Short mmCIF file of C-alpha atoms in Angstrom, two decimals:
data_model
loop_
_atom_site.label_atom_id
_atom_site.label_comp_id
_atom_site.label_asym_id
_atom_site.label_seq_id
_atom_site.Cartn_x
_atom_site.Cartn_y
_atom_site.Cartn_z
CA MET A 1 95.13 151.95 56.47
CA ALA A 2 97.29 150.35 59.11
CA LEU A 3 96.87 146.62 59.68
CA LEU A 4 97.81 146.93 63.33
CA ASN A 5 95.51 149.08 65.41
CA PRO A 6 97.03 151.64 67.81
CA ASP A 7 96.33 149.45 70.81
CA ILE A 8 98.24 146.49 69.36
CA GLN A 9 101.01 148.83 68.17
CA ASN A 10 101.48 150.10 71.70
CA GLN A 11 101.59 146.62 73.16
CA VAL A 12 104.12 145.48 70.59
CA ARG A 13 106.23 148.60 71.14
CA GLU A 14 106.25 147.84 74.84
CA LEU A 15 107.21 144.27 74.16
CA PHE A 16 110.09 145.38 71.93
CA ALA A 17 111.35 147.82 74.55
CA ASP A 18 113.70 145.19 75.94
CA LEU A 19 114.91 143.64 72.68
CA ALA A 20 118.42 142.40 73.35
CA GLY A 21 119.91 143.40 70.01
CA PRO A 22 119.26 144.35 66.40
CA VAL A 23 117.00 142.26 64.18
CA GLN A 24 116.69 142.37 60.41
CA ILE A 25 113.50 141.46 58.64
CA LYS A 26 114.02 140.38 55.05
CA MET A 27 110.71 140.30 53.24
CA PHE A 28 110.17 138.78 49.82
CA THR A 29 107.33 139.74 47.55
CA GLN A 30 107.15 140.50 43.84
CA ASP A 31 106.29 143.34 41.51
CA PHE A 32 102.79 142.10 40.88
CA GLU A 33 102.11 141.18 44.47
CA CYS A 34 100.71 137.71 45.13
CA SER A 35 97.74 136.92 47.32
CA TYR A 36 98.64 138.20 50.82
CA CYS A 37 102.06 139.43 49.58
CA LYS A 38 100.94 143.02 49.94
CA GLU A 39 99.49 142.47 53.40
CA THR A 40 102.53 140.52 54.55
CA ARG A 41 104.84 143.27 53.33
CA GLN A 42 102.73 145.89 55.03
CA LEU A 43 102.66 143.89 58.25
CA ALA A 44 106.44 143.45 58.20
CA GLU A 45 106.90 147.17 57.61
CA GLU A 46 104.52 148.10 60.40
CA VAL A 47 106.20 145.73 62.85
CA ALA A 48 109.65 146.99 61.92
CA ALA A 49 108.51 150.55 62.57
CA LEU A 50 107.74 149.70 66.18
CA SER A 51 111.36 149.40 67.28
CA ASP A 52 114.56 151.25 66.41
CA LEU A 53 116.37 147.94 66.68
CA ILE A 54 114.42 146.37 63.83
CA SER A 55 115.33 147.07 60.23
CA ILE A 56 113.53 145.86 57.16
CA GLU A 57 114.49 145.21 53.57
CA VAL A 58 111.93 144.28 50.95
CA PHE A 59 113.10 142.15 48.04
CA ASP A 60 111.56 141.13 44.77
CA PHE A 61 111.42 137.37 44.54
CA VAL A 62 112.12 137.47 40.80
CA ALA A 63 114.50 140.42 40.43
CA ASP A 64 116.46 139.60 43.60
CA LYS A 65 116.74 135.90 42.92
CA ASP A 66 120.33 135.83 44.18
CA LYS A 67 119.22 137.12 47.55
CA ALA A 68 116.34 134.65 47.67
CA ASP A 69 118.70 131.79 46.88
CA GLU A 70 121.18 132.96 49.48
CA LEU A 71 118.46 132.87 52.14
CA GLY A 72 116.86 129.69 50.80
CA ILE A 73 113.58 131.45 50.05
CA ASP A 74 111.61 129.34 47.58
CA LYS A 75 108.11 130.79 47.79
CA ILE A 76 106.36 134.03 48.67
CA PRO A 77 105.22 135.86 50.66
CA ALA A 78 108.25 135.12 52.82
CA ILE A 79 109.80 136.69 55.88
CA ALA A 80 113.27 135.84 57.17
CA ILE A 81 114.03 136.94 60.72
CA ILE A 82 117.75 137.50 61.17
CA GLY A 83 119.59 138.36 64.35
CA LYS A 84 123.34 138.38 64.89
CA GLU A 85 123.35 135.72 62.23
CA ASP A 86 120.82 134.02 59.99
CA TYR A 87 119.40 131.38 62.30
CA GLY A 88 117.11 129.91 59.64
CA VAL A 89 113.85 131.34 61.00
CA ARG A 90 111.27 131.77 58.21
CA PHE A 91 107.61 132.60 57.77
CA TYR A 92 105.89 131.64 54.53
CA GLY A 93 102.48 133.24 54.21
CA ILE A 94 101.15 135.95 56.44
CA PRO A 95 101.68 135.60 60.18
CA SER A 96 98.23 136.91 61.07
CA GLY A 97 95.72 135.75 63.67
CA TYR A 98 97.39 133.56 66.26
CA GLU A 99 100.59 133.45 64.23
CA PHE A 100 101.24 137.11 64.90
CA ALA A 101 102.41 136.02 68.35
CA SER A 102 104.84 133.59 66.67
CA LEU A 103 106.32 136.47 64.69
CA LEU A 104 106.85 138.55 67.83
CA HIS A 105 108.45 135.59 69.59
CA ALA A 106 110.79 134.97 66.67
CA ILE A 107 111.94 138.60 66.71
CA LYS A 108 112.52 138.51 70.45
CA TRP A 109 114.55 135.32 70.32
CA ALA A 110 116.53 136.33 67.23
CA ALA A 111 117.45 139.57 69.00
CA SER A 112 119.05 137.76 71.91
CA GLY A 113 120.01 134.43 70.34
CA ARG A 114 118.60 132.88 73.49
CA THR A 115 115.53 130.68 73.83
CA GLU A 116 113.45 128.93 76.45
CA LEU A 117 114.42 125.41 75.42
CA SER A 118 115.64 123.00 78.06
CA ALA A 119 119.38 122.61 78.61
CA ALA A 120 119.23 118.99 77.45
CA GLY A 121 117.34 120.01 74.31
CA ILE A 122 119.86 122.73 73.47
CA LYS A 123 122.75 120.31 73.93
CA PHE A 124 121.18 117.74 71.61
CA LEU A 125 120.40 120.35 68.96
CA GLN A 126 123.87 121.90 69.07
CA GLU A 127 125.48 118.51 68.60
CA LEU A 128 123.51 117.71 65.46
CA ASP A 129 125.78 116.87 62.55
CA LYS A 130 123.09 116.58 59.88
CA PRO A 131 120.69 119.26 58.61
CA VAL A 132 117.18 119.36 59.99
CA HIS A 133 114.41 121.17 58.12
CA MET A 134 111.21 121.72 60.05
CA GLN A 135 108.09 122.85 58.22
CA VAL A 136 105.22 123.73 60.51
CA PHE A 137 101.86 123.98 58.75
CA VAL A 138 99.35 126.30 60.37
CA THR A 139 96.12 128.19 59.85
CA PRO A 140 95.76 131.68 61.36
CA THR A 141 92.65 130.57 63.27
CA CYS A 142 94.42 127.71 65.03
CA PRO A 143 95.11 128.53 68.68
CA TYR A 144 97.42 125.52 69.15
CA CYS A 145 99.65 126.32 66.21
CA PRO A 146 101.98 128.97 67.69
CA THR A 147 103.15 126.42 70.23
CA SER A 148 104.57 124.29 67.41
CA VAL A 149 105.89 127.22 65.40
CA THR A 150 107.69 128.87 68.30
CA LEU A 151 109.23 125.57 69.36
CA ALA A 152 110.58 124.93 65.85
CA HIS A 153 111.90 128.48 65.55
CA GLN A 154 113.68 128.20 68.90
CA MET A 155 115.33 125.01 67.69
CA ALA A 156 116.54 126.87 64.61
CA ILE A 157 117.97 129.60 66.78
CA VAL A 158 120.05 127.31 68.98
CA SER A 159 121.34 125.06 66.23
CA PRO A 160 123.08 126.00 62.99
CA MET A 161 121.85 122.70 61.56
CA VAL A 162 118.16 123.49 62.01
CA ARG A 163 115.98 125.54 59.67
CA ALA A 164 112.38 126.16 60.69
CA ASP A 165 109.53 127.45 58.52
CA MET A 166 106.04 128.48 59.44
CA ILE A 167 103.86 127.68 56.44
CA GLU A 168 100.38 129.13 56.26
CA ALA A 169 98.56 126.15 54.77
CA GLN A 170 95.80 128.11 53.05
CA GLU A 171 98.27 130.16 50.99
CA PHE A 172 100.27 127.16 49.82
CA PRO A 173 97.64 124.57 48.92
CA HIS A 174 100.07 122.60 46.75
CA LEU A 175 102.34 122.07 49.77
CA SER A 176 99.37 121.20 51.95
CA MET A 177 98.43 118.60 49.34
CA ARG A 178 101.96 117.32 48.95
CA TYR A 179 102.40 116.83 52.68
CA GLN A 180 98.81 115.63 53.15
CA VAL A 181 97.98 118.34 55.63
CA MET A 182 94.44 117.72 56.86
CA GLY A 183 94.89 119.19 60.30
CA VAL A 184 97.11 121.73 61.97
CA PRO A 185 99.57 122.17 63.47
CA ARG A 186 101.46 119.59 61.45
CA THR A 187 105.24 119.58 61.62
CA VAL A 188 107.12 117.90 58.80
CA ILE A 189 110.77 117.13 59.50
CA ASN A 190 113.18 116.55 56.59
CA ASP A 191 110.21 115.37 54.50
CA VAL A 192 110.35 111.99 56.22
CA ALA A 193 108.78 112.37 59.66
CA HIS A 194 105.74 114.26 60.77
CA LEU A 195 104.05 115.24 63.98
CA GLU A 196 100.43 116.21 64.52
CA GLY A 197 99.35 118.66 67.17
CA ALA A 198 101.12 120.98 69.58
CA ALA A 199 103.67 118.53 70.95
CA PRO A 200 105.99 119.36 73.86
CA GLU A 201 109.73 119.80 73.33
CA PRO A 202 110.84 116.23 74.24
CA MET A 203 108.36 114.75 71.76
CA VAL A 204 109.60 117.04 68.98
CA LEU A 205 113.20 116.10 69.76
CA ASP A 206 112.27 112.42 69.50
CA LYS A 207 110.71 113.14 66.11
CA ILE A 208 113.94 114.79 64.97
CA ARG A 209 115.84 111.69 66.05
CA GLU A 210 113.39 109.55 64.11
CA ALA A 211 113.73 111.75 61.01
CA LEU A 212 117.53 111.61 61.17
CA ALA A 213 117.49 107.85 61.53
CA LYS A 214 115.32 107.63 58.40
CA SER A 215 117.21 110.06 56.18
CA MET B 1 89.58 140.36 57.46
CA LEU B 2 92.98 140.09 59.05
CA ASP B 3 93.46 140.21 62.76
CA PHE B 4 96.52 139.96 64.93
CA LYS B 5 96.58 138.31 68.30
CA LEU B 6 99.12 138.94 70.97
CA ALA B 7 99.91 136.15 73.33
CA PRO B 8 101.48 136.97 76.65
CA GLN B 9 105.18 137.12 75.96
CA GLU B 10 106.98 137.65 79.19
CA SER B 11 108.25 134.44 80.60
CA ASP B 12 110.28 133.91 83.66
CA ALA B 13 110.37 130.16 83.52
CA HIS B 14 113.78 130.02 85.08
CA GLU B 15 112.56 131.23 88.41
CA LYS B 16 114.25 129.26 91.12
CA ALA B 17 112.14 126.75 92.98
CA GLY B 18 110.88 127.87 96.33
CA GLU B 19 112.17 131.41 95.99
CA ARG B 20 108.78 133.00 95.94
CA ILE B 21 105.57 131.90 97.57
CA TYR B 22 102.45 133.04 95.77
CA ASP B 23 99.25 133.74 97.66
CA LEU B 24 97.44 131.86 94.93
CA ILE B 25 98.38 129.60 92.06
CA VAL B 26 95.63 129.11 89.51
CA ILE B 27 96.07 126.00 87.39
CA GLY B 28 94.29 126.63 84.12
CA GLY B 29 93.82 129.68 81.92
CA GLY B 30 90.21 129.34 80.80
CA PRO B 31 87.19 131.39 81.91
CA ALA B 32 87.21 129.93 85.44
CA GLY B 33 90.94 130.41 86.02
CA LEU B 34 91.12 133.89 84.54
CA THR B 35 88.02 135.08 86.39
CA ALA B 36 89.54 133.76 89.61
CA ALA B 37 92.70 135.70 88.76
CA ILE B 38 90.73 138.91 88.16
CA TYR B 39 89.04 138.62 91.56
CA ALA B 40 92.21 137.56 93.37
CA CYS B 41 94.32 140.35 91.90
CA ARG B 42 91.69 142.93 92.78
CA ALA B 43 91.90 141.57 96.33
CA ARG B 44 95.64 142.27 96.04
CA LEU B 45 96.61 138.62 96.23
CA ASP B 46 99.91 137.75 94.61
CA THR B 47 98.60 135.49 91.84
CA LEU B 48 100.22 133.20 89.31
CA VAL B 49 98.20 131.61 86.52
CA LEU B 50 99.65 128.53 84.87
CA ALA B 51 97.60 128.63 81.71
CA GLY B 52 98.85 125.62 79.78
CA ALA B 53 99.98 125.86 76.19
CA LEU B 54 96.74 127.49 75.10
CA PRO B 55 95.51 130.43 77.15
CA GLY B 56 91.81 131.07 77.05
CA GLY B 57 90.69 127.50 77.54
CA GLN B 58 87.90 125.99 75.49
CA PRO B 59 86.45 129.32 74.25
CA ALA B 60 89.73 130.05 72.45
CA ASN B 61 88.88 127.08 70.32
CA THR B 62 85.26 128.09 69.65
CA ASP B 63 84.06 129.98 66.61
CA MET B 64 81.28 132.17 68.01
CA VAL B 65 79.98 132.57 71.54
CA GLU B 66 76.43 133.88 71.52
CA ASN B 67 75.27 133.19 75.05
CA TYR B 68 77.79 135.11 77.13
CA PRO B 69 76.03 138.16 78.59
CA GLY B 70 77.24 141.57 77.53
CA PHE B 71 77.83 140.65 73.89
CA PRO B 72 74.44 141.05 72.18
CA GLN B 73 75.98 140.49 68.76
CA GLY B 74 77.99 137.50 69.94
CA VAL B 75 81.76 137.42 70.29
CA THR B 76 84.34 135.08 68.83
CA GLY B 77 85.68 132.61 71.35
CA ALA B 78 89.21 133.80 70.64
CA ASP B 79 88.30 137.43 71.32
CA LEU B 80 86.47 136.56 74.52
CA ALA B 81 89.43 134.52 75.73
CA GLN B 82 91.76 137.41 74.97
CA LEU B 83 89.49 139.85 76.81
CA PHE B 84 89.47 137.63 79.92
CA GLN B 85 93.23 137.52 79.78
CA ASP B 86 93.62 141.27 79.24
CA GLN B 87 91.40 141.92 82.22
CA ALA B 88 93.35 139.57 84.48
CA GLU B 89 96.65 141.08 83.37
CA ARG B 90 95.35 144.60 83.88
CA PHE B 91 94.98 143.82 87.57
CA GLY B 92 98.42 142.30 87.79
CA ALA B 93 98.01 138.59 87.23
CA ARG B 94 101.14 136.85 86.08
CA ILE B 95 100.21 134.38 83.35
CA GLU B 96 102.61 131.64 82.31
CA LEU B 97 101.96 129.46 79.28
CA ASP B 98 103.15 126.36 80.97
CA ASN B 99 101.64 122.93 81.46
CA VAL B 100 101.47 121.56 84.98
CA MET B 101 102.98 118.09 85.12
CA SER B 102 102.49 117.33 88.81
CA VAL B 103 101.26 118.78 92.10
CA ASP B 104 101.99 118.11 95.73
CA PHE B 105 99.08 119.07 97.97
CA SER B 106 100.35 117.09 100.99
CA SER B 107 101.69 120.12 102.84
CA ARG B 108 101.45 123.90 102.67
CA PRO B 109 102.72 125.84 100.83
CA PHE B 110 101.54 123.63 97.98
CA SER B 111 103.91 122.71 95.16
CA VAL B 112 102.91 122.93 91.52
CA SER B 113 105.47 121.72 88.99
CA THR B 114 105.73 122.41 85.29
CA TYR B 115 108.42 121.04 83.02
CA GLY B 116 111.49 122.07 84.97
CA VAL B 117 110.02 124.60 87.42
CA THR B 118 108.28 124.11 90.76
CA TYR B 119 106.10 126.94 92.02
CA LYS B 120 104.88 127.35 95.59
CA GLY B 121 101.49 128.68 96.56
CA ARG B 122 99.69 129.20 99.84
CA THR B 123 96.47 128.30 98.04
CA VAL B 124 95.60 126.68 94.73
CA ILE B 125 92.59 126.92 92.46
CA VAL B 126 92.26 123.94 90.16
CA ALA B 127 90.64 125.13 86.94
CA THR B 128 92.10 122.73 84.40
CA GLY B 129 88.79 122.31 82.61
CA ALA B 130 87.96 119.41 80.38
CA ASN B 131 89.31 117.98 77.15
CA PRO B 132 87.36 116.54 74.25
CA ARG B 133 86.52 112.91 74.75
CA ARG B 134 87.64 110.54 72.06
CA LEU B 135 85.54 107.78 70.57
CA GLY B 136 88.01 105.02 71.31
CA VAL B 137 87.44 103.23 68.01
CA PRO B 138 89.94 101.73 65.55
CA GLY B 139 91.41 104.26 63.14
CA GLU B 140 90.91 107.22 65.47
CA ASP B 141 94.50 107.43 66.74
CA LYS B 142 95.96 106.65 63.34
CA PHE B 143 94.12 109.55 61.70
CA TYR B 144 94.15 112.07 64.56
CA GLY B 145 95.32 115.33 63.00
CA ARG B 146 95.11 113.74 59.55
CA GLY B 147 91.42 113.53 58.91
CA VAL B 148 90.17 113.20 62.47
CA SER B 149 89.88 116.44 64.40
CA ALA B 150 88.24 118.09 67.37
CA CYS B 151 88.98 121.65 66.21
CA ALA B 152 86.78 122.91 63.37
CA THR B 153 88.24 126.43 63.50
CA CYS B 154 91.75 124.99 63.03
CA ASP B 155 91.05 122.44 60.37
CA GLY B 156 87.81 123.42 58.63
CA PHE B 157 89.73 124.99 55.77
CA PHE B 158 91.08 121.63 54.63
CA TYR B 159 87.61 120.36 53.83
CA GLN B 160 86.62 122.81 51.12
CA ASP B 161 84.05 121.15 48.89
CA ARG B 162 84.51 117.88 50.68
CA THR B 163 82.28 115.75 52.83
CA VAL B 164 82.76 115.66 56.59
CA VAL B 165 81.17 113.69 59.37
CA VAL B 166 80.46 115.26 62.73
CA VAL B 167 79.96 112.79 65.56
CA GLY B 168 77.72 113.96 68.40
CA GLY B 169 74.47 115.78 69.02
CA GLY B 170 75.25 118.42 71.64
CA ASP B 171 75.96 122.12 71.34
CA SER B 172 79.57 121.67 70.26
CA ALA B 173 78.71 119.13 67.59
CA ILE B 174 76.00 121.28 66.05
CA ALA B 175 77.75 124.65 66.40
CA GLU B 176 80.97 123.29 64.91
CA GLY B 177 78.99 121.39 62.27
CA LEU B 178 77.34 124.65 61.23
CA PHE B 179 80.77 126.29 61.09
CA LEU B 180 82.00 123.50 58.83
CA THR B 181 79.21 124.16 56.33
CA LYS B 182 81.17 127.29 55.37
CA PHE B 183 83.78 125.00 53.83
CA ALA B 184 82.39 121.55 53.28
CA ARG B 185 80.04 120.40 50.55
CA GLU B 186 78.13 118.28 53.01
CA VAL B 187 78.19 117.88 56.78
CA ILE B 188 76.80 114.58 58.01
CA VAL B 189 75.90 114.55 61.69
CA ILE B 190 76.00 111.09 63.20
CA HIS B 191 74.21 110.90 66.52
CA ARG B 192 73.50 107.94 68.73
CA ARG B 193 69.99 109.13 69.64
CA ASP B 194 66.95 110.07 67.55
CA GLU B 195 67.03 113.72 68.57
CA LEU B 196 69.65 116.35 69.22
CA ARG B 197 70.66 117.46 72.69
CA ALA B 198 71.88 120.83 71.36
CA THR B 199 70.17 124.11 72.30
CA LYS B 200 67.00 124.69 70.28
CA ILE B 201 68.40 127.70 68.43
CA PHE B 202 71.29 125.57 67.14
CA GLN B 203 68.85 122.84 66.13
CA GLU B 204 66.74 125.29 64.15
CA GLN B 205 69.81 126.56 62.32
CA ALA B 206 71.06 123.05 61.66
CA PHE B 207 67.76 121.71 60.32
CA ALA B 208 67.41 124.77 58.09
CA ASN B 209 70.90 124.39 56.64
CA PRO B 210 70.78 122.59 53.27
CA LYS B 211 74.33 121.28 53.72
CA MET B 212 73.54 119.44 56.96
CA ARG B 213 72.34 115.84 56.91
CA PHE B 214 71.50 113.72 59.95
CA VAL B 215 72.04 110.04 60.62
CA TRP B 216 70.12 109.09 63.76
CA ASP B 217 70.44 106.26 66.27
CA THR B 218 73.89 105.52 64.98
CA VAL B 219 77.36 105.09 66.45
CA VAL B 220 80.73 105.11 64.73
CA GLU B 221 82.54 101.79 65.06
CA GLU B 222 85.64 102.42 63.00
CA ILE B 223 87.33 105.14 60.99
CA LEU B 224 88.32 103.77 57.63
CA GLY B 225 91.09 104.69 55.23
CA ASP B 226 94.50 103.80 54.01
CA GLU B 227 96.54 107.00 53.71
CA THR B 228 93.64 109.35 54.32
CA VAL B 229 90.19 108.99 55.81
CA THR B 230 87.74 107.55 53.30
CA GLY B 231 84.78 106.71 55.49
CA VAL B 232 83.36 105.53 58.78
CA ARG B 233 81.83 102.18 59.59
CA VAL B 234 78.67 102.77 61.58
CA ARG B 235 76.08 100.72 63.41
CA ASN B 236 72.44 101.55 63.95
CA VAL B 237 71.84 101.03 67.66
CA LYS B 238 68.16 100.13 67.17
CA THR B 239 68.40 97.69 64.28
CA GLY B 240 72.01 96.60 64.70
CA ALA B 241 72.53 97.13 60.97
CA GLU B 242 76.05 98.08 59.93
CA SER B 243 76.99 100.27 57.02
CA VAL B 244 79.75 102.49 55.70
CA ILE B 245 79.39 106.24 55.23
CA GLU B 246 81.92 107.81 52.90
CA THR B 247 83.65 110.93 54.18
CA ASP B 248 86.91 112.86 53.90
CA GLY B 249 87.07 113.88 57.53
CA VAL B 250 85.66 113.18 60.96
CA PHE B 251 85.08 115.83 63.63
CA ILE B 252 84.41 114.37 67.04
CA TYR B 253 82.27 116.19 69.60
CA VAL B 254 81.08 113.51 71.97
CA GLY B 255 81.46 115.37 75.20
CA MET B 256 84.32 116.21 77.47
CA GLU B 257 86.51 114.53 80.03
CA PRO B 258 87.72 116.47 83.07
CA ALA B 259 91.46 117.10 83.07
CA THR B 260 92.16 115.61 86.48
CA GLU B 261 94.84 112.99 85.87
CA ILE B 262 97.51 114.88 87.78
CA PHE B 263 95.28 115.21 90.85
CA ALA B 264 94.38 111.54 91.25
CA GLY B 265 95.19 110.29 94.74
CA GLN B 266 95.26 113.81 96.16
CA LEU B 267 91.91 115.38 95.33
CA GLU B 268 88.63 113.55 95.76
CA LEU B 269 87.18 112.81 92.34
CA ASN B 270 83.78 111.38 91.47
CA GLU B 271 83.47 108.19 89.42
CA GLN B 272 83.55 110.18 86.16
CA GLY B 273 86.78 111.83 87.24
CA TYR B 274 85.42 115.29 88.12
CA VAL B 275 86.83 117.07 91.16
CA ILE B 276 84.32 117.06 94.00
CA ALA B 277 83.80 120.61 95.25
CA ASP B 278 81.16 122.04 97.56
CA ARG B 279 79.06 125.14 96.97
CA ARG B 280 81.97 127.25 98.16
CA GLN B 281 84.23 125.52 95.61
CA ARG B 282 86.24 123.83 98.38
CA THR B 283 87.84 120.46 97.71
CA ASN B 284 88.76 117.85 100.31
CA ILE B 285 92.07 119.66 100.91
CA PRO B 286 91.81 122.92 102.85
CA GLY B 287 93.36 125.67 100.73
CA VAL B 288 92.74 123.89 97.43
CA PHE B 289 89.67 125.03 95.52
CA ALA B 290 88.23 123.97 92.19
CA ALA B 291 86.30 125.94 89.59
CA GLY B 292 84.94 125.57 86.09
CA ASP B 293 84.39 122.47 84.00
CA VAL B 294 86.86 120.39 85.99
CA GLN B 295 84.24 120.18 88.74
CA ASP B 296 81.09 120.59 86.65
CA PRO B 297 79.73 117.52 84.90
CA TYR B 298 76.38 119.18 84.20
CA TYR B 299 76.43 122.64 82.65
CA ARG B 300 79.85 123.38 81.16
CA GLN B 301 79.05 126.98 80.27
CA ILE B 302 81.48 129.88 80.08
CA VAL B 303 79.31 132.05 82.30
CA ILE B 304 79.09 129.33 84.95
CA ALA B 305 82.81 128.59 84.81
CA ALA B 306 83.49 132.29 85.30
CA GLY B 307 81.02 132.36 88.20
CA THR B 308 82.64 129.46 90.02
CA GLY B 309 86.04 131.05 89.40
CA ALA B 310 84.86 134.18 91.18
CA VAL B 311 83.50 132.13 94.09
CA ALA B 312 86.77 130.21 94.41
CA ALA B 313 88.84 133.41 94.47
CA MET B 314 86.61 134.97 97.12
CA GLU B 315 86.92 131.81 99.18
CA VAL B 316 90.71 131.92 98.78
CA GLU B 317 90.73 135.44 100.15
CA LYS B 318 88.64 134.34 103.12
CA PHE B 319 90.81 131.29 103.69
CA LEU B 320 94.03 133.31 103.70
CA ALA B 321 92.52 135.87 106.07
CA GLU B 322 91.59 133.08 108.48
CA GLN B 323 95.12 131.69 108.35
CA GLU B 324 96.69 134.90 109.52
#
């Protein structure tokens, strides 16, 4: 049975009608599919089917270890959204509930390579000379979370130095423990700085500055 | 069960200032704002909704809504919010997920500015709603988002088999407390009075729930913990006795504060900060109307917010007709 009902499929198809370019979805699961791996794969396949511009490849996390390493995939289920280049946009865990909107946003932005960040923000991000890794912890029932996820993903798109992961906290309890996630959204930057709540762009940029000063 | 929510995607945030004058700008995307948009769009008014980062308003953040007419089995807050939005969009409302940073109501058309964009409207409906009030005690800021929360649907998961405290005794406190019993081992409700203010049906459910425990006549004085929340220091308001209650998390539902900061000095507010509006939802500025919780210190119900949104939109239509 399809995960996406016909109504949602139509809306997404409409939304994808003006995609600016091709997008590749690289999905990682494994032979014996993990909790939500099957659903995440199915979701990725269903989304890819809604536009001729979207292609999908499914990899086995174990058998295709080289590919996983190349894309920096270290846990599953994982989805990498790749446009003209690999911008570093990742989803770990299923982008369901409110996070489905984050997935659609990521595809749209990866297709064009353009975002809605401010000019000043883009300039700062493009001038970064050190890597920035943003991990945004979410739950699918959190209405504030896509704000943080989409902001982080946009930052990854404009800057080759930035990688941004959505992490569905319930599927990766060890990471939630490690980063002391007790509320979402929680954005962890380079393991040294963190931000609670759906913060606006300037506040996230300040956090990146803080993280870079610490690392 | 998995579900998939679509947020409005289209954004035209780079619209040049002053290029287009809307008949109506609605500030706020909750039940009041979206109902106003439904009515205004059906009256063929050119309508922009600036919905903030989270469309749907407070219901989007509510587990189940059981008192909104037309849904005999109840409806999730998120679904209801989405339905409001779908209905407004069906009639042509343009909804932007943008926060309003400032307004200028000194001359018409009115100016409403978000981060980087200024929109112009011949009329405005203020429907910014209310935000959860904080306790204002030590430890609250330090642990906000890390053990202190106002969103049980977001954060309930992190309290599996743990103990949580819910502060408050109204509908939100009890409804969200009941929701938290799905995860937590124990939910301790700390309330400053000796009885709940929540609707009777919530009270019955709460008292019947073996995971719920009540601490009466008590206020929270401090949230304790080093790296994570370990407890709350409380004081009994009748005896003055202080004690510590151990807990892993604190959910605060002690009422709401109207979101009126950006209107101070322009709109007349009452001493609690609510916008003063008359029965026709008019504010002190002709052409600026208010609807929903931002002007309602008493009821704060979805159905009432929607009702005042409809009134405001009908008054906007009348106002614009009189201007011509």
